XYZ file of C-alpha atoms in Angstrom:
567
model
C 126.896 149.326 119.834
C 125.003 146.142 119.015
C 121.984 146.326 116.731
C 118.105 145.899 117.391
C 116.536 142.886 117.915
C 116.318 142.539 114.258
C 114.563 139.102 111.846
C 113.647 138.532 108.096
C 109.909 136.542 107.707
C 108.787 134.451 105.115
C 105.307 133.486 105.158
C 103.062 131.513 102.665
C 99.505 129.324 103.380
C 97.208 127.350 100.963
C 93.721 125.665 101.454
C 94.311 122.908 99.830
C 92.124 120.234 99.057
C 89.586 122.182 101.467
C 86.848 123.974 100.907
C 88.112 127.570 102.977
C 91.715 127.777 104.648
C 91.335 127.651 108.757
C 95.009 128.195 109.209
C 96.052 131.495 110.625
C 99.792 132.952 111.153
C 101.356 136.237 112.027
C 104.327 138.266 113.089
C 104.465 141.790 115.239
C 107.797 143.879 115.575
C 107.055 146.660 117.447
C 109.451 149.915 117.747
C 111.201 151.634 120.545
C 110.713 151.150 123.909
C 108.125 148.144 123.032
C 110.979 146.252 120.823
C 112.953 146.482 123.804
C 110.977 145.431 126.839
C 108.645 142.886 124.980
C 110.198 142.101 121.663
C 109.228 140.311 118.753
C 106.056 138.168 119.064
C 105.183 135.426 116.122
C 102.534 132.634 116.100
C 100.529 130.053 113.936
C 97.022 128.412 114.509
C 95.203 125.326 112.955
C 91.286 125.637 113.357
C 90.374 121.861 114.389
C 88.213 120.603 111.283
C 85.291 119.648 113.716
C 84.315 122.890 114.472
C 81.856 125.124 112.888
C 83.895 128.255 113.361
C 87.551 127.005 112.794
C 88.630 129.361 110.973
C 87.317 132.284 113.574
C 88.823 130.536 116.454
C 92.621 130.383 115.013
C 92.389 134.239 113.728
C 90.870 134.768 117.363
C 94.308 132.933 119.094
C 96.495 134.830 116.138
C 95.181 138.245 116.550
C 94.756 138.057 120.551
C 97.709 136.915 121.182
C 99.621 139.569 119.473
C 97.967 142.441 120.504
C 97.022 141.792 124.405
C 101.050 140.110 124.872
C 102.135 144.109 123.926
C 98.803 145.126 126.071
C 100.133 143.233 129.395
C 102.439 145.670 132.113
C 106.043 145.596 130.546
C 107.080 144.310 134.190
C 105.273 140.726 133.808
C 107.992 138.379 132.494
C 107.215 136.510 128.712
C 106.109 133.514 130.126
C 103.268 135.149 132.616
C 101.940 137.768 129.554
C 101.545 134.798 127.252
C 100.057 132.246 129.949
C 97.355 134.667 130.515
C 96.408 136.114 127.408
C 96.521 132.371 126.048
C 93.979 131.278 129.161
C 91.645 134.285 128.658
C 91.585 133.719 124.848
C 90.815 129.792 126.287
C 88.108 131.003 128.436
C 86.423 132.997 125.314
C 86.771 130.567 122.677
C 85.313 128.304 124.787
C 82.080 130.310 126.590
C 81.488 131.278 122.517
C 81.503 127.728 121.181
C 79.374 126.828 123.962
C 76.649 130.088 123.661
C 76.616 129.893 120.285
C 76.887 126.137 119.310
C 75.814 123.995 122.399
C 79.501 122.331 122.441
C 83.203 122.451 123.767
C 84.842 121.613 119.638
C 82.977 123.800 118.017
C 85.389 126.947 118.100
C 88.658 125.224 118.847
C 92.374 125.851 117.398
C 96.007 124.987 117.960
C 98.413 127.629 118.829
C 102.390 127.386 118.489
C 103.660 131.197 119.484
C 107.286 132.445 119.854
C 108.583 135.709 121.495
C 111.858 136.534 120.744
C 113.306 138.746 123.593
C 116.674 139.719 125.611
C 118.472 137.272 123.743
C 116.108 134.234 124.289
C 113.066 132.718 122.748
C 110.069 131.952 124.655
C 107.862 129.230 123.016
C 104.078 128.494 124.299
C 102.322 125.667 122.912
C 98.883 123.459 122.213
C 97.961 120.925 119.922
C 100.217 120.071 116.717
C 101.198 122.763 114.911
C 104.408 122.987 115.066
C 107.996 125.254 115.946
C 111.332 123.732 114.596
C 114.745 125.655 115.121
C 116.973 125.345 112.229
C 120.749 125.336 113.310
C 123.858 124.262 112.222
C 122.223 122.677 109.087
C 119.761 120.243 111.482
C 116.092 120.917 111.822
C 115.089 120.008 115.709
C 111.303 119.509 116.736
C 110.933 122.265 119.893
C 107.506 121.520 120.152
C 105.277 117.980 120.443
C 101.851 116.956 119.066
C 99.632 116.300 121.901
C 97.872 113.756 120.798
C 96.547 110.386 121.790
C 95.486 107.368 119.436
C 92.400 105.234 119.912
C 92.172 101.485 119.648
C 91.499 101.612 115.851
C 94.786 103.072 115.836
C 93.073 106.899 115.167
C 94.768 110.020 116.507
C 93.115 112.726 117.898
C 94.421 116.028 119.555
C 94.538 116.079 123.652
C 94.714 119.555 123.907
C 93.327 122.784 121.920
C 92.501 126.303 122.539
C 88.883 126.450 123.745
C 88.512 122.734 124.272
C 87.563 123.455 127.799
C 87.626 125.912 130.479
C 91.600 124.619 131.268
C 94.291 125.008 129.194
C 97.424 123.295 129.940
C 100.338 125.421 127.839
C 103.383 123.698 126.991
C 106.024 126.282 127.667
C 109.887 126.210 126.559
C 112.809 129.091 126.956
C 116.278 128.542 124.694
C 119.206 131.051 123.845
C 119.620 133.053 120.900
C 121.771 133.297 118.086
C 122.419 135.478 115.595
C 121.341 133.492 112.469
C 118.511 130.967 113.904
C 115.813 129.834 111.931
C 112.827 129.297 113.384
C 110.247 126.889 111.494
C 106.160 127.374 112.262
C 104.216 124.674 110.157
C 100.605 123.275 110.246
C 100.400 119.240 110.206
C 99.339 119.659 107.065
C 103.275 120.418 105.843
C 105.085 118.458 108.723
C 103.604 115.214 108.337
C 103.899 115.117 104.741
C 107.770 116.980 104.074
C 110.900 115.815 106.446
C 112.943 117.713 108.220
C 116.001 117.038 106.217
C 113.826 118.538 103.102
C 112.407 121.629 105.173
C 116.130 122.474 106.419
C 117.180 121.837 102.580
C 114.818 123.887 100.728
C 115.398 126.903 103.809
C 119.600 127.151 103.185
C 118.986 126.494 99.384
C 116.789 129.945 99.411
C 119.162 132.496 99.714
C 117.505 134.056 101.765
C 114.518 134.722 100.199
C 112.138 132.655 102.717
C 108.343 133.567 101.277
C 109.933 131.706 98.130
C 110.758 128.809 100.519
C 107.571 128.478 102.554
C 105.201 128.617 99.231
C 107.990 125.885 97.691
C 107.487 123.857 101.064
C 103.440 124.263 100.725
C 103.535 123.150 97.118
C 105.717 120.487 98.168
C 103.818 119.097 100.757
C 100.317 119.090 98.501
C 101.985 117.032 95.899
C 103.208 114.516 98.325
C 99.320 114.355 98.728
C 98.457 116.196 101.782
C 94.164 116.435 101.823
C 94.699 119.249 104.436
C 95.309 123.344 104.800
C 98.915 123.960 104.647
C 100.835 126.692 105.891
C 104.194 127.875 107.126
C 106.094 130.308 108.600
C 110.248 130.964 108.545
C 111.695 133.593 111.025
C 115.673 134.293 110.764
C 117.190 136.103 113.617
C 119.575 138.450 112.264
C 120.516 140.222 115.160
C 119.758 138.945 118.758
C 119.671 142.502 120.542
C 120.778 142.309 123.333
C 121.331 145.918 125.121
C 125.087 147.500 124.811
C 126.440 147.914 128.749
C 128.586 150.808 127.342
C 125.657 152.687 124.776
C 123.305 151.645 128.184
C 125.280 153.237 130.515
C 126.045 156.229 128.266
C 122.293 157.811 127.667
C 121.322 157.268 131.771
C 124.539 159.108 132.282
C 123.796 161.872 130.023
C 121.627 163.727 132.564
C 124.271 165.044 134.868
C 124.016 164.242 138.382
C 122.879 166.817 140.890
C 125.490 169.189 142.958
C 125.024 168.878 146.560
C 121.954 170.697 147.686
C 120.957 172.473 150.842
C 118.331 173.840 152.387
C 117.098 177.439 149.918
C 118.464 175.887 146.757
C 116.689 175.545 143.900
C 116.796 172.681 141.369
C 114.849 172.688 137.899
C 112.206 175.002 139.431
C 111.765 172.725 142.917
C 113.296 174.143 146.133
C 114.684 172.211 148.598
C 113.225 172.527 152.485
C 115.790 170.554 154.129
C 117.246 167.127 153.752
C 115.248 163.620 155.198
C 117.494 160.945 154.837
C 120.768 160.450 153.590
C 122.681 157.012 152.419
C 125.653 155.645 150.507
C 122.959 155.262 147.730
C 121.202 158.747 147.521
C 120.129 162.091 148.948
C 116.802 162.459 149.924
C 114.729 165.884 150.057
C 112.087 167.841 151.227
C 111.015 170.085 147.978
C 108.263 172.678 146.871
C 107.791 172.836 143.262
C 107.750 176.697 142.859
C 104.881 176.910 140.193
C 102.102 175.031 142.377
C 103.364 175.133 146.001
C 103.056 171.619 145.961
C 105.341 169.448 148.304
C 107.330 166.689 147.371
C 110.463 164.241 147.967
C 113.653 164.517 145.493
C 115.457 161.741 145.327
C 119.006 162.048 143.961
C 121.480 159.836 143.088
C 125.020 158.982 145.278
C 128.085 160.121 143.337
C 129.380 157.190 144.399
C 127.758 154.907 142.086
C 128.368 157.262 138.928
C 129.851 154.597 137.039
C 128.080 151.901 138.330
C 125.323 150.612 135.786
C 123.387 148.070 137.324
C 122.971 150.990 140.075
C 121.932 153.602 137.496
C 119.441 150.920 135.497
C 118.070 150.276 139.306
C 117.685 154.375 139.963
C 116.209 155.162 136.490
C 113.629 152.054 136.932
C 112.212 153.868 139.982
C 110.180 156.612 138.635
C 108.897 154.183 136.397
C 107.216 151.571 139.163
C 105.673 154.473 140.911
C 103.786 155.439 137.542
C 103.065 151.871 136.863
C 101.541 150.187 140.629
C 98.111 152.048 141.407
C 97.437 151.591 145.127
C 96.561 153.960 147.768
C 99.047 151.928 149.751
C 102.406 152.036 147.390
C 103.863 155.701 147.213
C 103.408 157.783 143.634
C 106.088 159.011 141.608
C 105.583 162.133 139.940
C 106.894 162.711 136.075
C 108.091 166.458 136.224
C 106.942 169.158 134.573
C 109.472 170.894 133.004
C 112.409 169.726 130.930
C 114.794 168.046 133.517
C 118.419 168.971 133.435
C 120.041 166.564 136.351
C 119.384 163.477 137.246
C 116.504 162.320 139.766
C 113.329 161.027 141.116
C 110.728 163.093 142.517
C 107.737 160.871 144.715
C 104.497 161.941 146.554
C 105.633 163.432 149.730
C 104.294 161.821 152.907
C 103.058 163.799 156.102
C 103.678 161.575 158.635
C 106.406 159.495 159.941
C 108.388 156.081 158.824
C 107.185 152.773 160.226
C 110.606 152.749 162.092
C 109.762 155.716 163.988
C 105.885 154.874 164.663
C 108.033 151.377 166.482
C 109.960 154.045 168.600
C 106.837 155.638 169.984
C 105.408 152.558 170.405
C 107.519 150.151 171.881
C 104.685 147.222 173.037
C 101.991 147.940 171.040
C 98.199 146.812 170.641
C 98.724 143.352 168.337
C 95.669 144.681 166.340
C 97.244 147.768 165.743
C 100.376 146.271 164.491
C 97.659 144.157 162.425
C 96.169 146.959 160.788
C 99.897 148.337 159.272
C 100.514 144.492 158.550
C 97.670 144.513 156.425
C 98.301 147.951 154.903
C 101.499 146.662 153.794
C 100.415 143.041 152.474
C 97.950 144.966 149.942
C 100.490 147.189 148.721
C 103.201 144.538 148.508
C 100.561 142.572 146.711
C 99.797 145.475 144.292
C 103.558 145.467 142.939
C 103.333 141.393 142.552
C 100.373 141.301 140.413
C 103.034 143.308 138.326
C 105.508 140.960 139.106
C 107.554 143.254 140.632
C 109.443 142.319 143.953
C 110.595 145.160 146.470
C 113.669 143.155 147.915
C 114.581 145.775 150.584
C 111.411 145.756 152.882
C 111.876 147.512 156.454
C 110.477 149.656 158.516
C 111.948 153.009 157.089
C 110.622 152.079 153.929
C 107.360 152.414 155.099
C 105.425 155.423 155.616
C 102.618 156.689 157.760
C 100.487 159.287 157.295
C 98.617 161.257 159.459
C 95.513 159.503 158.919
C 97.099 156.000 159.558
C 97.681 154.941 156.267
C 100.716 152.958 155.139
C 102.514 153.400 151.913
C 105.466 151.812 150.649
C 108.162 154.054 149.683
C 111.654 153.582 148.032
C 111.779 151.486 144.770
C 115.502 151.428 144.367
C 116.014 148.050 144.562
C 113.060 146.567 143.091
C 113.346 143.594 140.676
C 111.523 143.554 137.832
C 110.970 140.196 135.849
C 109.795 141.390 132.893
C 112.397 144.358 132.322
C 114.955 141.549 133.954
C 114.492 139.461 131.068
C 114.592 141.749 128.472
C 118.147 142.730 129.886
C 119.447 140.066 132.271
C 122.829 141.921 131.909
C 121.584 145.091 134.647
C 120.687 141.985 137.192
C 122.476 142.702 140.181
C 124.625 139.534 140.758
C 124.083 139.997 144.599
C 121.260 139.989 147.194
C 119.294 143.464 147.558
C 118.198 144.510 150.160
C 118.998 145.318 154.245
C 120.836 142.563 156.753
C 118.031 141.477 159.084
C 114.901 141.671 156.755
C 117.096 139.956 153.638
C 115.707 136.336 153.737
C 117.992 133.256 154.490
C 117.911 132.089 150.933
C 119.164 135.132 149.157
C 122.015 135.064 150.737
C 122.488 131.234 150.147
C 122.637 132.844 146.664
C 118.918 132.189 145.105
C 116.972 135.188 143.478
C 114.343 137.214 145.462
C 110.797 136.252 144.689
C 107.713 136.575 146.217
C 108.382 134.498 149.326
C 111.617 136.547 150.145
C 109.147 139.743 150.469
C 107.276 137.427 152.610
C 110.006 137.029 154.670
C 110.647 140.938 154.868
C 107.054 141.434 156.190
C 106.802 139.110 158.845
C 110.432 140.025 160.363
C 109.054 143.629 160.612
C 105.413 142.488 162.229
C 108.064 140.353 165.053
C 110.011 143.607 164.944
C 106.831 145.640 165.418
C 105.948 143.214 168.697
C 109.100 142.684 170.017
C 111.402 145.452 169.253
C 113.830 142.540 167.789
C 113.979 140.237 164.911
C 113.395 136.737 164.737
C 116.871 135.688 163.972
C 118.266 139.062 166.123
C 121.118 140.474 163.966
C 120.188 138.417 160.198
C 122.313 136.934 157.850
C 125.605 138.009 156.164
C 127.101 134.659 155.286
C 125.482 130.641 154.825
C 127.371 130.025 157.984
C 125.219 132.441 159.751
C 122.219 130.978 158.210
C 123.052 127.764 159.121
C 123.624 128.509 162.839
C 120.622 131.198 163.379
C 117.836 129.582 165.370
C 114.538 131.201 165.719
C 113.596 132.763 168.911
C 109.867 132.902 170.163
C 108.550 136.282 169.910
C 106.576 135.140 173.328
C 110.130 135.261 175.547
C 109.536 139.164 174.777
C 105.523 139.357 174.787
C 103.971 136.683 176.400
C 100.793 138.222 175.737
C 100.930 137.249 172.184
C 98.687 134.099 171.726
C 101.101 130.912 170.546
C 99.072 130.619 167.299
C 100.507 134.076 166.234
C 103.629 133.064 167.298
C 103.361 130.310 165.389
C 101.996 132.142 162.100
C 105.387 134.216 161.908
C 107.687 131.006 163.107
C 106.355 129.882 159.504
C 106.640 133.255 157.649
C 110.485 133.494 158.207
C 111.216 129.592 158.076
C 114.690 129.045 156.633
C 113.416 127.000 154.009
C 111.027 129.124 151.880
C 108.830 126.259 150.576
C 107.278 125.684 154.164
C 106.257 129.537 154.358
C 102.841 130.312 153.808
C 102.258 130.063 150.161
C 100.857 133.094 149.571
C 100.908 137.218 151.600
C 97.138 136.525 151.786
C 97.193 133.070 153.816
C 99.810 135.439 156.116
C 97.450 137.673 157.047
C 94.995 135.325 157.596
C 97.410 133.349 159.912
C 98.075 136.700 161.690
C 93.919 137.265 162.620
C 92.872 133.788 162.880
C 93.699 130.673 164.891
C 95.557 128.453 162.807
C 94.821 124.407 164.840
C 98.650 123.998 163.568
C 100.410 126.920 165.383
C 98.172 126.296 168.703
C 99.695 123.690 170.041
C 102.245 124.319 172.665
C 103.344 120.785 173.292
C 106.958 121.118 171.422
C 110.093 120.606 172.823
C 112.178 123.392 175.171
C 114.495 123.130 172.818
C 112.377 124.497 169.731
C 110.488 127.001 172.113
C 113.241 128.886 173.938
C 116.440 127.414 172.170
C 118.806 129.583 174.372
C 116.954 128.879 177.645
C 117.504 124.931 176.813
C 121.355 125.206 176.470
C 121.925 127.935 179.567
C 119.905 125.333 181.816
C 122.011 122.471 180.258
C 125.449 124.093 180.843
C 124.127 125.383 184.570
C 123.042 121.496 185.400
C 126.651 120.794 183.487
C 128.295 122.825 185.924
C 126.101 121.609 189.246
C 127.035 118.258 188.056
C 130.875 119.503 188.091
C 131.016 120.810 191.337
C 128.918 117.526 192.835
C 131.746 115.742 191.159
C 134.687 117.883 192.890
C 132.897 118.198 196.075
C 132.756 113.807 196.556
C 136.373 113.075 195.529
C-alpha cells in the first residue's frame, strides 16, 4: 500500500532593511478524509509597499486561502475552490482598502499558492512572488512576474490581490514526483540569489530545509537586497496517490447483501417489495422498523463485486445525496444503526417516474412538460454549483410526487471533479450513462460536463412532446454520430411553435459549443421566443431530412419509369 500524501517544510522570513516585515507564508496538512480529497495547501504573500495595511492584506490572502480552500464542498475540483476563495478574498481586500483608505493600493498583496493533490500540483498566481520546482538538479521558474515597465524604465506590478474588483489568476497544473522541491520566494530573494545558487544551497542541506531558506535569506541581504525577504521549501516525499488494491479492499469489507424478498429484514429495515431491478443493483421498497418510516434500499449487483471503479461509483452515492440541498434532487439517508452489508438507503418517493407520467400522457400540455423541465433544470443546477455532473439523465431517473414535484433520483453514475482529481485512477474510462440521452460527444470519447447534462434534458423535454428522441435510437458508435440527423419535433406535434422547436434543435446540437451556454438560457429558450429559432425559412432538407430524400427517390423513380415508358 502506498503512503500518504506526505512533504518536509522549511520556512524562514526577515524584514530586512524595513521598518516591519509585510511578507506572509504558510503550509496546512490536514488528516484523514481532508488529506485525501483536498490535500496539502501552501502559499506566500508580499504586501505591496504602497499600501498602508500591507502587511494585513498578505496575512488576509495567507490565512483565507488556507482555511476557506478546506471550507469549499470536497466535490469542486482545486482549480474552482482556489479561483473563488482567491476572488472573494479580491473582493474584500479591495471594498476594505477602499472604506477604510479612500483607494484601490492601499490593502494590496501578491499571492503564489500551491495545492498538492492526487498526484498533481495545482499552482494559482498574482503579482511576483514566486514558485520554482526543483528537479533533477535544475531550478525552473513555474510562475511569472506580472509586471510592466514605464518609460523611465520603472517596473511596477500589473496585477495584485485587491487592486480592483477583478482578479485575473494565473493558474498552472503539473505531475508529481516523489522527491520534488518546490521553491516559494518573495522578490526580495529571487532577484538578488540565482537559481543555480537556490538549487545549490537546497541539495547541499541535507535535508534540513529551515537551515536552507534562513541561509538563502541571509544570502540574499548581503548581496544587498533593501527589501523583506522570505522563503519557503516544500519536498514531496510521497505523492499519495490511492492504492487500487488497499481501495478496493475497505469498500469490499462490508459484505454485499443476499438476495432479498418481500418480508425480509435487513439491518432493522424490511423490505415491501422490489421497484426496479438492473445489471447494476436491486432496488427496494423498505420500512425502517424503529420509526415506520418508508424508504428505498439500494443494493449493489453481484456482478460488479470486483469491479472498483463500480464500487468507488456506488459508495460515492450516499455521499451526493447528503451533500446537494434541493427540494428537487432526492435525499440520502445515513442509517441509524451500525450497518453490516453493503448499501444505500434514499428518501422514498410517492409518486411515479417521469417515464411513467410520459405513458399516461402521451401529447401533453407544452406548459406542463415546462413545469417538470424546469423542476429538473434547478435540481440539475443544484448538483453543478457542486460541480457534480449526473451523466445518466432519463426519464426513470426522475421522480414525481404526488404533489407534482420533480426530484432527481439515482446518483450512481455521477462524476465528481473534485473527488475525480483527488483519484483520477476510479475514473471510468468509458461514457456513463443510457444510449439515447448519452450526448454525441461522449461517445466520440470526451468527458461529460455540464453541456452533456444539457443534452440529457432537452432529449427528455423532445421525448416528453413527442414520445421519441431527437436522434430516435442515440448513439453507440462515431459512425452513428456522424450519420444521425435531427428530426423536427413538429413532424410529430405540429402544435409546437417553431421557436421551441428551434430551442431544443440547439440543446442537442452535435457539436456542444453551439448549445446554449448555460441550463438557465435553456429554459428561457423553452418559455420565450427566441428571433433566432422563429424563422421557418430553412431548407426541406434541414426541416424534415427524411421527407427530402423519400420525395427525391419517388421523383427518382417517376423520372425512371418516364424514361422506360419513351424508349
Amino acid at each position: 500500500m502506498q503512503e500518504p500524501l506526505s512533504i518536509t517544510i522549511g520556512q524562514y522570513s526577515d524584514q530586512g532593511a524595513k521598518d516591519r516585515n509585510d511578507d506572509s507564508y504558510g503550509v496546512l496538512v490536514p488528516e484523514g478524509a481532508l488529506l485525501d480529497n483536498k490535500g496539502i495547501a501552501a502559499a506566500i504573500a508580499d504586501g505591496l509597499s504602497v499600501s498602508q495595511a500591507a502587511k494585513e492584506a498578505s496575512e488576509t490572502c495567507i490565512k483565507s486561502f488556507l482555511a476557506d480552500y478546506y471550507d469549499a464542498p470536497a466535490s469542486w475540483a482545486a482549480r474552482t475552490a482556489a479561483s473563488r476563495v482567491l476572488s472573494a478574498t479580491n473582493r474584500w481586500l479591495n471594498g476594505q482598502s477602499l472604506a477604510r483608505f479612500g483607494s484601490d493600493l492601499d490593502m494590496a498583496s501578491t499571492f503564489s499558492g500551491l495545492v498538492l493533490k492526487g498526484g498533481a500540483a495545482f499552482i494559482f498566481h498574482v503579482g511576483d512572488s514566486r514558485i520554482a520546482l526543483l528537479r533533477g538538479g535544475v531550478l525552473e521558474p513555474l510562475t511569472q512576474a506580472h509586471k510592466i515597465s514605464s518609460e523611465a524604465g520603472r517596473e511596477f506590478l500589473s496585477r495584485a490581490m485587491g487592486a480592483g474588483t477583478h482578479l485575473d489568476v494565473d493558474y498552472r497544473t503539473l505531475a508529481l514526483e516523489t522527491g520534488d522541491i518546490f521553491f516559494f520566494s518573495t522578490d526580495g530573494l529571487h532577484d538578488y540569489v540565482s537559481d543555480d545558487e537556490v538549487a545549490r544551497c537546497i541539495e547541499a542541506s541535507d535535508g534540513d530545509f529551515d537551515k536552507a531558506a534562513q541561509e538563502l535569506v541571509e544570502q540574499a541581504l548581503a548581496e544587498g537586497s533593501p527589501d523583506n525577504v522570505t522563503c519557503q521549501i516544500i519536498r514531496v516525499d510521497a505523492v499519495g496517490t490511492r492504492d487500487e488494491d488497499a481501495f478496493h479492499k475497505t469498500l469490499t469489507e462490508l459484505p454485499f447483501p443476499p438476495d432479498l424478498e418481500a418480508g425480509m429484514r435487513l439491518d432493522g429495515y424490511r423490505i415491501i417489495r422490489e421497484l426496479h431491478l438492473s445489471p447494476r443493483s436491486q432496488v427496494y421498497l423498505a420500512v425502517d422498523d424503529e420509526t415506520g418510516d418508508k424508504l428505498v434500499l439500494k443494493t449493489p449487483s453481484v456482478n460488479y463485486r470486483d469491479d472498483p471503479v463500480f464500487l468507488e461509483c456506488f459508495s460515492r452515492e450516499e455521499w451526493v445525496g447528503q451533500t446537494v440541498a434541493s427540494p428537487h434532487v432526492a435525499r440520502t439517508i445515513v442509517p441509524k444503526r451500525q450497518r453490516q452489508f453493503l448499501y444505500t438507503l434514499v428518501e422514498y418517493v410517492e409518486g411515479q417516474t417521469l417515464g411513467q407520467w410520459m405513458a399516461d400522457n402521451p401529447s401533453p400540455e407544452l406548459n406542463a412538460v415546462r413545469d417538470i423541465v424546469d423542476q429538473i433544470i434547478v435540481g440539475v443546477r443544484a448538483l453543478h454549483r457542486k460541480e457534480i455532473i449526473h451523466q445518466d439523465l432519463k426519464p426513470d431517473n426522475i421522480m414525481i410526487d404526488r404533489d407534482g414535484t420533480v426530484k432527481i433520483v439515482d446518483f450512481g453514475s455521477v462524476r465528481i471533479l473534485g473527488l475525480e482529481e483527488a483519484a483520477p485512477e476510479f475514473a471510468p474510462e468509458h461514457a456513463m450513462g443510457t444510449v439515447g440521452y448519452v450526448a454525441p460527444e461522449l461517445v466520440n470519447g470526451s468527458r461529460a460536463n455540464q453541456q452533456s447534462d444539457l443534452y440529457a434534458i432537452a432529449a427528455i423535454t423532445y421525448e416528453m412532446l413527442t414520445g421519441e428522441l431527437p436522434y430516435r435510437r442515440g448513439f453507440q458508435s462515431a459512425r452513428q454520430v456522424k450519420k444521425a440527423a435531427y428530426q423536427s419535433l413538429r413532424q410529430v406535434r405540429p402544435d409546437v411553435p417553431t421557436w421551441v422547436d428551434g430551442a431544443l434543435e440547439k440543446a442537442v446540437s452535435k457539436d456542444p459549443a453551439t448549445r446554449q451556454a448555460a441550463l438557465s438560457e435553456l429554459a428561457v429558450d423553452l418559455r420565450k421566443a427566441n428571433v433566432n429559432f422563429t424563422s421557418t425559412d430553412r431548407p426541406f432538407i434541414e426541416k424534415n431530412p427524411v421527407a427530402f430524400w423519400q420525395t427525391v427517390s419517388c421523383l427518382l423513380f417517376l423520372a425512371l419509369l418516364l424514361a422506360l415508358w419513351t424508349r
